[in-house]
Tab-separated table of C-alpha atoms in Angstrom:
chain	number	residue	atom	x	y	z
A	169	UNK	CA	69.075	51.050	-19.113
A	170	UNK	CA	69.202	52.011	-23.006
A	171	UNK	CA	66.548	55.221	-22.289
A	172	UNK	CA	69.962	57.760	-22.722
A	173	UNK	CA	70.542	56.183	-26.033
A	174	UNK	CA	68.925	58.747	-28.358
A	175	UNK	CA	67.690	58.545	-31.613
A	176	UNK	CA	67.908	62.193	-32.683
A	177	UNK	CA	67.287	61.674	-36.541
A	178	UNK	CA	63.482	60.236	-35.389
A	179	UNK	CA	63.754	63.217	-32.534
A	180	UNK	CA	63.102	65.777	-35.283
A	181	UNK	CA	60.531	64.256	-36.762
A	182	UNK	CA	57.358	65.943	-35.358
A	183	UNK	CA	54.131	64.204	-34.363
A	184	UNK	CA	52.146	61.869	-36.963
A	185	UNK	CA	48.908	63.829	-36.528
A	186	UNK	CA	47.088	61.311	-38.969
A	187	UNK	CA	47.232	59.009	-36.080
A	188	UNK	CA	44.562	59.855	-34.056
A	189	UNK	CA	42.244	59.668	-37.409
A	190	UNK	CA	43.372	56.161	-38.221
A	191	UNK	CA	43.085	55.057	-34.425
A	192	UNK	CA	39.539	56.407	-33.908
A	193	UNK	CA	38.292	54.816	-37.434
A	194	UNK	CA	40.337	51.170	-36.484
A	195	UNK	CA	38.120	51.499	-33.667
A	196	UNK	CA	34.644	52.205	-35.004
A	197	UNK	CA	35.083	49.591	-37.883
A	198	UNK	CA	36.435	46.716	-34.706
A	199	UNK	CA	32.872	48.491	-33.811
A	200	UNK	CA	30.782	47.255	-36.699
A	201	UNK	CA	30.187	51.113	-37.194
A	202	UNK	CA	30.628	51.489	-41.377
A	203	UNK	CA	33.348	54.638	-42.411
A	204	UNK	CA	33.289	56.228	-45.384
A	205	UNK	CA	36.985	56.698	-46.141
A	206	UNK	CA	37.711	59.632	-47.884
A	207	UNK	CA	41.422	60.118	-45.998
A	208	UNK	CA	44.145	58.476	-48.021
A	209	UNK	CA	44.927	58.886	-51.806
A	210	UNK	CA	44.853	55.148	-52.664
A	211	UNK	CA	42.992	54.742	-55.846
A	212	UNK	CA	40.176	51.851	-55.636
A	213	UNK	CA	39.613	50.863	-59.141
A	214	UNK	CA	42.085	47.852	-60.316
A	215	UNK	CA	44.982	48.059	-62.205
A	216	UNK	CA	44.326	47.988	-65.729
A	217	UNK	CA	44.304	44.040	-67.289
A	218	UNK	CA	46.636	44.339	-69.992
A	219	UNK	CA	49.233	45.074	-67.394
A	220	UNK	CA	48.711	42.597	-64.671
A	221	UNK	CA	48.586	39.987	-67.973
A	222	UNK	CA	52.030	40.826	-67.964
A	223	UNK	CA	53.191	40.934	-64.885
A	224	UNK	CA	51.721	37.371	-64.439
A	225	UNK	CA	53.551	36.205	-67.949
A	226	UNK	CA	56.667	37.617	-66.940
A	227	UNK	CA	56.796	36.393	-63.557
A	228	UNK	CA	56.533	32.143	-64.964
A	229	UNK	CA	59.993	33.243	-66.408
A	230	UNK	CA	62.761	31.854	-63.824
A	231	UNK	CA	65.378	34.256	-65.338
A	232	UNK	CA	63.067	37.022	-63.859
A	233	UNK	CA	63.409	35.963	-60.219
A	234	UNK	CA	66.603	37.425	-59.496
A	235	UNK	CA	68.454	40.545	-58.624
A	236	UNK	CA	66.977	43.724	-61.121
A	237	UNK	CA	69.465	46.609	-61.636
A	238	UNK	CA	68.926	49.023	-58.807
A	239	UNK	CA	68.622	51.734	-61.461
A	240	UNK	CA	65.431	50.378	-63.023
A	241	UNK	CA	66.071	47.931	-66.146
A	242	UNK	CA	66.811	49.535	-69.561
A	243	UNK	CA	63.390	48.712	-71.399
A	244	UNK	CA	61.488	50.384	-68.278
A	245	UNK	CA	63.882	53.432	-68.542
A	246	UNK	CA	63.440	53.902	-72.476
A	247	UNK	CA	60.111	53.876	-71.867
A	248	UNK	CA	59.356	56.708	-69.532
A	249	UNK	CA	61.835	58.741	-72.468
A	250	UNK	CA	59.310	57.690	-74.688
A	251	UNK	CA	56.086	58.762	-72.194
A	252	UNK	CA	58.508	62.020	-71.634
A	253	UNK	CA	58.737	63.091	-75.110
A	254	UNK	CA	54.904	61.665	-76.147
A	255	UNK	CA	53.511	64.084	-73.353
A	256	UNK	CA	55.987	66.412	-73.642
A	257	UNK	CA	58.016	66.923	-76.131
A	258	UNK	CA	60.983	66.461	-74.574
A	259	UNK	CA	64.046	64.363	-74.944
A	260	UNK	CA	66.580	62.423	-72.354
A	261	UNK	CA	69.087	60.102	-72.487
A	262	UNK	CA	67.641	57.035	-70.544
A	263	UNK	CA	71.516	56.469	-69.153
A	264	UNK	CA	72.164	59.649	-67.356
A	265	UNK	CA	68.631	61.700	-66.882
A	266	UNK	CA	66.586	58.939	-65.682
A	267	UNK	CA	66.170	56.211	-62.648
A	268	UNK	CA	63.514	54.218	-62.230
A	269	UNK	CA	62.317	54.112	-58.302
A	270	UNK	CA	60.222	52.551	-56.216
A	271	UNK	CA	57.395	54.866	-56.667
A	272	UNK	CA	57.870	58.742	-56.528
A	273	UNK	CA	57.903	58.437	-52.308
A	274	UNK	CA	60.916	56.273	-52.270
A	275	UNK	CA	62.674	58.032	-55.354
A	276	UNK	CA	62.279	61.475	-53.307
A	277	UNK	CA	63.746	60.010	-50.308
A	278	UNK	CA	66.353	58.695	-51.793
A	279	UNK	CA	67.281	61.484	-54.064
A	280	UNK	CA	67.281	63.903	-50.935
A	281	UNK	CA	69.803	61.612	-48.869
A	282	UNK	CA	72.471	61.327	-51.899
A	283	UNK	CA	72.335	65.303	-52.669
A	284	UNK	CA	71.868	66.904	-49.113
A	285	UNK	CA	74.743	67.808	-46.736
A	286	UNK	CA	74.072	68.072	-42.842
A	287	UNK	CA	72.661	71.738	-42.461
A	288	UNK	CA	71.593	72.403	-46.200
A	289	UNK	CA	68.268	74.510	-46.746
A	290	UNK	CA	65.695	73.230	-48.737
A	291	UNK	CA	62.547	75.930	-49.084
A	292	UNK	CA	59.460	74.078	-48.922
A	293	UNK	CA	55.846	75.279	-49.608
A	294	UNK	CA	53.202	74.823	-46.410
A	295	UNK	CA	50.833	73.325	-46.838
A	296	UNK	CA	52.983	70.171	-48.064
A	297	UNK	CA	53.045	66.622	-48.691
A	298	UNK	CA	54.756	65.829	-45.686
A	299	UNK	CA	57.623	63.668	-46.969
A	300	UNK	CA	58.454	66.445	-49.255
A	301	UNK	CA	60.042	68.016	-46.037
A	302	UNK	CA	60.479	65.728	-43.566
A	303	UNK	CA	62.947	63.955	-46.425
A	304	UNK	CA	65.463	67.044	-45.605
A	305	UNK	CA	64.966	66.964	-41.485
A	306	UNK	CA	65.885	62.718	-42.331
A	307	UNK	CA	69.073	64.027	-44.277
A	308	UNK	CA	69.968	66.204	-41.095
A	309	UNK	CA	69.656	69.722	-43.397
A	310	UNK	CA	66.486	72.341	-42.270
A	311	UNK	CA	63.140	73.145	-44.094
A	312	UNK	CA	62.058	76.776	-44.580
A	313	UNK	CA	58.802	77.087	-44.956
A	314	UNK	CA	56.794	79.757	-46.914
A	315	UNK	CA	53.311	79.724	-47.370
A	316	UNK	CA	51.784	78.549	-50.744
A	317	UNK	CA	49.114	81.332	-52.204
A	318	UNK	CA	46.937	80.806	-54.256
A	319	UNK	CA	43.353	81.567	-55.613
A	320	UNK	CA	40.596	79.516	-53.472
A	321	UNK	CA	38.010	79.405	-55.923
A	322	UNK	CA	40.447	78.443	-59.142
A	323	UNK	CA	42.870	77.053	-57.466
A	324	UNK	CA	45.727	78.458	-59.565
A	325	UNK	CA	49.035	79.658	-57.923
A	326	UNK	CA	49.434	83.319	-57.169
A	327	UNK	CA	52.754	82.919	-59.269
A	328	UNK	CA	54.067	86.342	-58.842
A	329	UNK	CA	53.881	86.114	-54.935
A	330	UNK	CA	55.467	82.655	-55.256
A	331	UNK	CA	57.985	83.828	-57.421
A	332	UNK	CA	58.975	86.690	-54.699
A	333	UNK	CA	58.398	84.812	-51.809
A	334	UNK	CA	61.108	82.044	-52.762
A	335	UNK	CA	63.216	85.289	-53.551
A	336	UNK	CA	62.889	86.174	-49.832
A	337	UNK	CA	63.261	82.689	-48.220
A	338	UNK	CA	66.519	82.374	-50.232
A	339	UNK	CA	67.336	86.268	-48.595
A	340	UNK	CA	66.520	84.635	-45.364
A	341	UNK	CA	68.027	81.081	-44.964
A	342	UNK	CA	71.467	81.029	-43.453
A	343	UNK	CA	72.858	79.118	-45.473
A	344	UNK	CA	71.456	80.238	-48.697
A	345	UNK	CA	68.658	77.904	-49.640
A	346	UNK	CA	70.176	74.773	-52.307
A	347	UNK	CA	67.091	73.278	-52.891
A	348	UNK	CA	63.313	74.393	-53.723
A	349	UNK	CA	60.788	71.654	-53.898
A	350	UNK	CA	57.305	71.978	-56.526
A	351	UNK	CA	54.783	70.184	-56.402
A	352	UNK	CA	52.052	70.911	-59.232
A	353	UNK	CA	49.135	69.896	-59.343
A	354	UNK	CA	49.837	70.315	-55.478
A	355	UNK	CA	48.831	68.047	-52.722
A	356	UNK	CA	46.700	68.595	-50.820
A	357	UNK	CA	45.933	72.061	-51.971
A	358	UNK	CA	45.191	71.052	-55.867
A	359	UNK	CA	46.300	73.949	-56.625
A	360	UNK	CA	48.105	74.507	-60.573
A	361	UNK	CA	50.375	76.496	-61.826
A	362	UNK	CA	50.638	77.615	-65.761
A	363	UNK	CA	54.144	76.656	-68.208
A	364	UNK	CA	54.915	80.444	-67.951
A	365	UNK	CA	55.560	79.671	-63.956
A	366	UNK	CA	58.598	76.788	-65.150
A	367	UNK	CA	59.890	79.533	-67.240
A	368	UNK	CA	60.473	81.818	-65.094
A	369	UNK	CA	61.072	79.758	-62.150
A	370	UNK	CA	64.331	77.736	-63.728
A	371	UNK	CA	65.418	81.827	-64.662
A	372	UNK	CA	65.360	82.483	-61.150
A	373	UNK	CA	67.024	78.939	-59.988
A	374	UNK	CA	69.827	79.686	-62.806
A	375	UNK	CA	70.549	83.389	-61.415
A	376	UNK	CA	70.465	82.637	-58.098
A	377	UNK	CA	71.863	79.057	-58.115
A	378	UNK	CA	70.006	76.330	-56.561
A	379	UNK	CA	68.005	73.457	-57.315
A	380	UNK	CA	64.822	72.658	-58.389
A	381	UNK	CA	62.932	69.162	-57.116
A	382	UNK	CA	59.642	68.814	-59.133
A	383	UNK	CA	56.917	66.247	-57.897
A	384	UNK	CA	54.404	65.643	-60.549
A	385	UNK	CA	52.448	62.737	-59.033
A	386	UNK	CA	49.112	63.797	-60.117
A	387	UNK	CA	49.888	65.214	-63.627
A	388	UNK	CA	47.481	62.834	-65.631
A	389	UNK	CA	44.126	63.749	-63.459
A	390	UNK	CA	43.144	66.898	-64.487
A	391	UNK	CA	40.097	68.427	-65.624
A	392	UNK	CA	38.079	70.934	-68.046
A	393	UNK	CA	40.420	71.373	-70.218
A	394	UNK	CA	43.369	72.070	-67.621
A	395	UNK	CA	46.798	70.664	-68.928
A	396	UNK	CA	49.447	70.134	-66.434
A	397	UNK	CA	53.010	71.440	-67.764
A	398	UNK	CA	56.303	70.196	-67.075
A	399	UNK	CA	59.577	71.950	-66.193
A	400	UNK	CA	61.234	69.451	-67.842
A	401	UNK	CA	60.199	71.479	-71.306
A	402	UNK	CA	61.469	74.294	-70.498
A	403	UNK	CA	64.881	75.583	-72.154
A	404	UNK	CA	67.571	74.863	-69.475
A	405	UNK	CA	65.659	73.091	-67.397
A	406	UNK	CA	68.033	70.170	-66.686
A	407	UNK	CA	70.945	72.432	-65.660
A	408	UNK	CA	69.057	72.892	-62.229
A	409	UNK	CA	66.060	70.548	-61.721
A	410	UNK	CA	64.837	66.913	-61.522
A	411	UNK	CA	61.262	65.946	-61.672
A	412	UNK	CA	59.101	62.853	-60.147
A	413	UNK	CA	56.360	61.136	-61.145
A	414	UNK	CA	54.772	57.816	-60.180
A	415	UNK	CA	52.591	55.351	-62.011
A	416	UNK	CA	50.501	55.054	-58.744
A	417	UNK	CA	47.369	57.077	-59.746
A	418	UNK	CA	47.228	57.122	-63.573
A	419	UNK	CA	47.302	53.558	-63.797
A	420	UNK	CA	46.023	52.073	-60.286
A	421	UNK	CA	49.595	50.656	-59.531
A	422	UNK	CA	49.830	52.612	-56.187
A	423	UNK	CA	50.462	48.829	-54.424
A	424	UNK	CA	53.047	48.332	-57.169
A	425	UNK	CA	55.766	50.876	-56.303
A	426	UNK	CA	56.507	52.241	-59.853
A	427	UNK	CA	57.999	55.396	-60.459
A	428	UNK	CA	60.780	57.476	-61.947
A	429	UNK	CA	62.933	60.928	-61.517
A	430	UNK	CA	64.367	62.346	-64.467
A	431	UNK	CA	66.472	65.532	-65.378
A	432	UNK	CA	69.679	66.742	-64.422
A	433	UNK	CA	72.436	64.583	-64.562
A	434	UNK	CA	74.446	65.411	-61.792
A	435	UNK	CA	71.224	64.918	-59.588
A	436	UNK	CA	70.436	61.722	-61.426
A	437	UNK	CA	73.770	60.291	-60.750
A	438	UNK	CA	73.511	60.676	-57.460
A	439	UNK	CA	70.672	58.608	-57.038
A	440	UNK	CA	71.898	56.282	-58.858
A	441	UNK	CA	75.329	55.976	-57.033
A	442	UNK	CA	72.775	55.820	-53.431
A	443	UNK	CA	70.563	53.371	-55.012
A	444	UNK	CA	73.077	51.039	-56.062
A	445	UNK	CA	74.089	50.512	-52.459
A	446	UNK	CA	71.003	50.075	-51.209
A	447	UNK	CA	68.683	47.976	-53.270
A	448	UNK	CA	68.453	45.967	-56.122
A	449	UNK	CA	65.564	47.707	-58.261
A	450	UNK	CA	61.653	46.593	-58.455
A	451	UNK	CA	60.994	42.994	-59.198
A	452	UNK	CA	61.717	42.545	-62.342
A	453	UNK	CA	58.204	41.414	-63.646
A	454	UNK	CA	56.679	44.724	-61.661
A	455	UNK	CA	59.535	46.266	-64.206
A	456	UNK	CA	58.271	44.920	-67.595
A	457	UNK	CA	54.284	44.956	-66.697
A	458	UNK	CA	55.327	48.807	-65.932
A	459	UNK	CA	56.737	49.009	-69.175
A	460	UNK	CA	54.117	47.880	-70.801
A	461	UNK	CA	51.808	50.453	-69.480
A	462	UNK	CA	53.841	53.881	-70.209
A	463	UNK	CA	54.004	52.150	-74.252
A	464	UNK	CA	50.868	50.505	-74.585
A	465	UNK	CA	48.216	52.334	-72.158
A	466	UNK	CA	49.296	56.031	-72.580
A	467	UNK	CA	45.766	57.230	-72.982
A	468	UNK	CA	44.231	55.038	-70.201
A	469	UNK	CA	44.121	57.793	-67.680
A	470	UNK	CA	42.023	59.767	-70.470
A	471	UNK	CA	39.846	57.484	-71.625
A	472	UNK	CA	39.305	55.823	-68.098
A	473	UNK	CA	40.239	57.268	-64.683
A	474	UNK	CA	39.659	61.115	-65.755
A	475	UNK	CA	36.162	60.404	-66.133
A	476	UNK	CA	36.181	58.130	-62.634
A	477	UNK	CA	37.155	60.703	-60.845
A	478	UNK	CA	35.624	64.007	-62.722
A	479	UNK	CA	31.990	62.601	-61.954
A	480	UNK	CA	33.225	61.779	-58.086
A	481	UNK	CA	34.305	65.349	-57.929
A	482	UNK	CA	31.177	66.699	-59.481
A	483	UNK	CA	29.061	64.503	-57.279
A	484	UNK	CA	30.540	65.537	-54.224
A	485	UNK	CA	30.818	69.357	-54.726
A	486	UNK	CA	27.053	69.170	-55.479
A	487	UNK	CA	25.702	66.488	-52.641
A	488	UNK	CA	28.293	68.495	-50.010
A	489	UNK	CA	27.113	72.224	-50.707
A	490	UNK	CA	23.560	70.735	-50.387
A	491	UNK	CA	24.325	69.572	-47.230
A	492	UNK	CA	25.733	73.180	-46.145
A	493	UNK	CA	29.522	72.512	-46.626
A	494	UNK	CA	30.677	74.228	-49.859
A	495	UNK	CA	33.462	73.493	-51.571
A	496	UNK	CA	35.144	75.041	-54.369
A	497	UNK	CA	36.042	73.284	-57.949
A	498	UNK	CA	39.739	71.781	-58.442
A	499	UNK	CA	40.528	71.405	-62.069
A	500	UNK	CA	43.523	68.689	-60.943
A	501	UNK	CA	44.309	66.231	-58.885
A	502	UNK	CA	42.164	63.320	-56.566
A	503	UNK	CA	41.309	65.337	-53.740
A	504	UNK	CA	39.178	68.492	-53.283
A	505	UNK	CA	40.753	70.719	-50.525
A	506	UNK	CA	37.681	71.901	-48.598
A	507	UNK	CA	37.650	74.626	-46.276
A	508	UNK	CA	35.932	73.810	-43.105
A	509	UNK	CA	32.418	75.093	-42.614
A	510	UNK	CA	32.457	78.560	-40.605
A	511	UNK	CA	30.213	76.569	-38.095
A	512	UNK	CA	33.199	74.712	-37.289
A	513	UNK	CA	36.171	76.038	-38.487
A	514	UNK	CA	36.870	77.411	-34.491
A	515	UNK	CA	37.952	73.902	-33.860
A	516	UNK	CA	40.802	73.050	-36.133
A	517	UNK	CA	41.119	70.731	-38.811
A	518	UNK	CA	41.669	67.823	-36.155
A	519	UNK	CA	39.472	68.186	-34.069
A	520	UNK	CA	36.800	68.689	-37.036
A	521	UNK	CA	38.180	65.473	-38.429
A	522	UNK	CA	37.776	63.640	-35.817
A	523	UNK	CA	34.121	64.785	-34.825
A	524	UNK	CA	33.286	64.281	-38.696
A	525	UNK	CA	34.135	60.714	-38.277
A	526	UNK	CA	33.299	60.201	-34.861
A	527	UNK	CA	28.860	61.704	-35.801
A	528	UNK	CA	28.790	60.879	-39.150
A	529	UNK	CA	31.223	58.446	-40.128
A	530	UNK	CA	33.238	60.453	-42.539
A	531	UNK	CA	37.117	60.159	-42.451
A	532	UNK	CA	38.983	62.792	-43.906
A	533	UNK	CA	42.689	64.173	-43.681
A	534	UNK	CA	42.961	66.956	-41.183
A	535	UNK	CA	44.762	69.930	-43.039
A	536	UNK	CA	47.000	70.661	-39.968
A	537	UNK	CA	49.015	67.092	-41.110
A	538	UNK	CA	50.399	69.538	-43.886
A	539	UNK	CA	51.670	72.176	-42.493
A	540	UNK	CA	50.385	75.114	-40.010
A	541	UNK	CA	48.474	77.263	-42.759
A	542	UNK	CA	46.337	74.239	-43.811
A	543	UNK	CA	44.667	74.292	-40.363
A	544	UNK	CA	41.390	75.643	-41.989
A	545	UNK	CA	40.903	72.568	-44.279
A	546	UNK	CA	40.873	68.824	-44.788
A	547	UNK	CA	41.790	66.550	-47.489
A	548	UNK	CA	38.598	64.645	-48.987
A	549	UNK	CA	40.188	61.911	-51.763
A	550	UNK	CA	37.714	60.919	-54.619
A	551	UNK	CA	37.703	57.277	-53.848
A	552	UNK	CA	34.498	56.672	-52.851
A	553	UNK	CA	32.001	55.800	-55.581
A	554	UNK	CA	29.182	58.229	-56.136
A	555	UNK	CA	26.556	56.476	-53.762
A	556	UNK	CA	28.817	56.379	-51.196
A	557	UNK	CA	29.392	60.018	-51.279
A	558	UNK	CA	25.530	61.251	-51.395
A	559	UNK	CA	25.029	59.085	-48.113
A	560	UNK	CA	28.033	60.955	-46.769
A	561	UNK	CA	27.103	64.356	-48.071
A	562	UNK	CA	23.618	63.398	-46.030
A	563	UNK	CA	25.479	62.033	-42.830
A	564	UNK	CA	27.568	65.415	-42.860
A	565	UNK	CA	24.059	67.563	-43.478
A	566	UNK	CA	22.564	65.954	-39.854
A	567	UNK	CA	26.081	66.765	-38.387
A	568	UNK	CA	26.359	70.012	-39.043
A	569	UNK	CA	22.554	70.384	-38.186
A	570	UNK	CA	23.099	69.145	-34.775
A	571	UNK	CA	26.221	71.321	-34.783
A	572	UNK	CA	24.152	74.640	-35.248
A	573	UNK	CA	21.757	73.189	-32.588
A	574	UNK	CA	24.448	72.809	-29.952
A	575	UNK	CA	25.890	76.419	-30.852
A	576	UNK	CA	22.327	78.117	-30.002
């Protein structure tokens, strides 16, 4: 009787091809089968003590149990100036340039609701995170895509071609592109970009007038030597851009929804005016435990889940390409972006997903989930201790040995 009744908002959202994955491995754990899970970003190591101290303190205070301000409370919001301008070097007014969020997912959506108008263009790099453009198709505007280029054995971003290439898409869109979404270090590719890239990227933004949306979820895990730079420092900067960032994976909080958006006021402001009507901020315990980590733990990810995951991705590059599946070196981020052995790659990243996990118990993220030009690679997350990942790198060798096998 209600079938006519549309829902065309969820109509243009496209298929959840992670699905199938998390069906088939539901199934062969209801199975007794053990899966080694290497298809979701969620750290596995515990939030750090000092933190969960004080969200426990806190939370005996009844004053605590009520309404928060939906804008993050001002202790929480001076401190992310403070991690700003420690990491840095930069300076904003914890009024008008910053709002605390939910984590970075929420603060994204969110943001892209309050500052998009039915049939905007937001240009959006493929592969993607796939909020970072399904956010727009939510708002009603449309998603150009251009494909993200970059070197497969460094991993850095061919920044010329990505300089020209936004150039074109904003040629292209009709209307004129308002919005260009970053994502360094980049999920899932890993890929990095250098400070000289912000530089001329906010140049470009300021001549040809549109704004930037920065996503720097995975700024704190980064290796030999690599440094990941913010837009925020660059001169002019907050005229067109915001930036995100989440407490999620530099301090194991990902279950704690912690995160923040800072930058340009206008942008800022209207987050805040679309926040304000529809929640009430974080718990406020969450709020103060939070604070407590960006002034009291700023060098935890350094001193403890750098090293975590540098070994895991050292371990697993080695124990992999012995088992015939080489992958190349990130220098950022939790995952490694592997390209799918040639033996395989005629299937597609989903169907090579779910074969992985189906002979060897191995569940990774099909690239395809990210956009059409990840199609020749999955997702592996580091969150599998080392052990875990030699018996997986030797499950995988058998696979792809009875793979050759069948081919012959």
């Amino acid at each position: 009787m209600f079938d006519e009744i549309q829902f065309e908002k969820i109509n243009r959202l496209p298929k959840y091809l992670f699905a199938e994955i998390n069906e088939i491995k539901m199934q062969l754990r209801r199975d007794g089968i053990d899966i080694i899970d290497f298809s979701m970003g969620n750290p596995d190591a515990s939030t750090p003590q000092p933190i969960i101290d004080k969200l426990c303190e806190t939370a005996q205070k009844p004053k605590t149990h009520g309404y928060s301000a939906s804008k993050g409370i001002y202790k929480l919001r001076l401190a992310m100036a403070k991690w700003y301008k420690r990491k840095y070097d930069v300076d904003l007014d914890p009024d008008t340039e910053i709002v605390a969020t939910m984590g970075s997912k929420e603060g994204y959506v969110h943001l892209v609701q309050a500052i998009s108008n039915p049939g905007d263009v937001a240009i959006v790099p493929d592969p993607t995170y796939p909020i970072h453009s399904q956010a727009f198709i939510l708002a009603g505007a449309n998603v150009e895509k251009m494909q993200l280029i970059f070197d497969e054995e460094t991993f850095e971003v061919d920044e010329d071609r990505f300089l020209a290439d936004v150039e074109d898409s904003l040629n292209n869109s009709v209307p004129q592109a308002k919005f260009l979404v970053v994502n360094f270090p980049h999920n899932p590719s890993t890929a990095t970009v250098t400070p000289q890239f912000y530089e001329r990227l906010v140049a470009l933004a300021r001549e040809k007038r549109f704004y930037i949306i920065s996503d720097i979820a995975y700024a704190d895990i980064t290796f030999d030597g690599y440094k990941t730079p913010s837009i925020m420092s660059v001169e002019g900067a907050k005229d067109v851009a915001v930036e995100c960032y989440t407490l999620s994976k530099s301090y194991n909080m990902a279950g704690w929804r912690v995160g923040f958006i800072v930058g340009n006021k206008r942008l800022i402001g209207a987050l805040q005016s679309i926040k304000s009507w529809l929640d009430y901020g974080m718990f406020t315990p969450i709020q103060v435990a939070a604070t407590v980590a960006l002034d009291e733990h700023g060098y935890i990810p350094e001193e403890q889940i750098i090293p975590r995951y540098e070994k895991r991705r050292d371990v697993m590059i080695e124990a992999f390409t012995n088992a015939g599946w080489r992958l190349a070196k990130p220098n950022a981020s939790m995952f490694i972006w592997a390209k799918i052995p040639e033996i395989a790659r005629d299937m597609g990243s989903l169907e090579f997903a779910k074969q992985l996990l189906l002979h060897a118990g191995v569940a990774v993220s099909p690239g395809i989930g990210f956009g059409k030009y990840g199609d020749e690679y999955v997702r592996i997350a580091l969150i599998e201790n080392e052990n875990r990942i030699r018996q997986a790198a030797r499950n995988i060798k058998k696979f792809l040995k009875d793979l050759e096998e069948a081919k012959k």
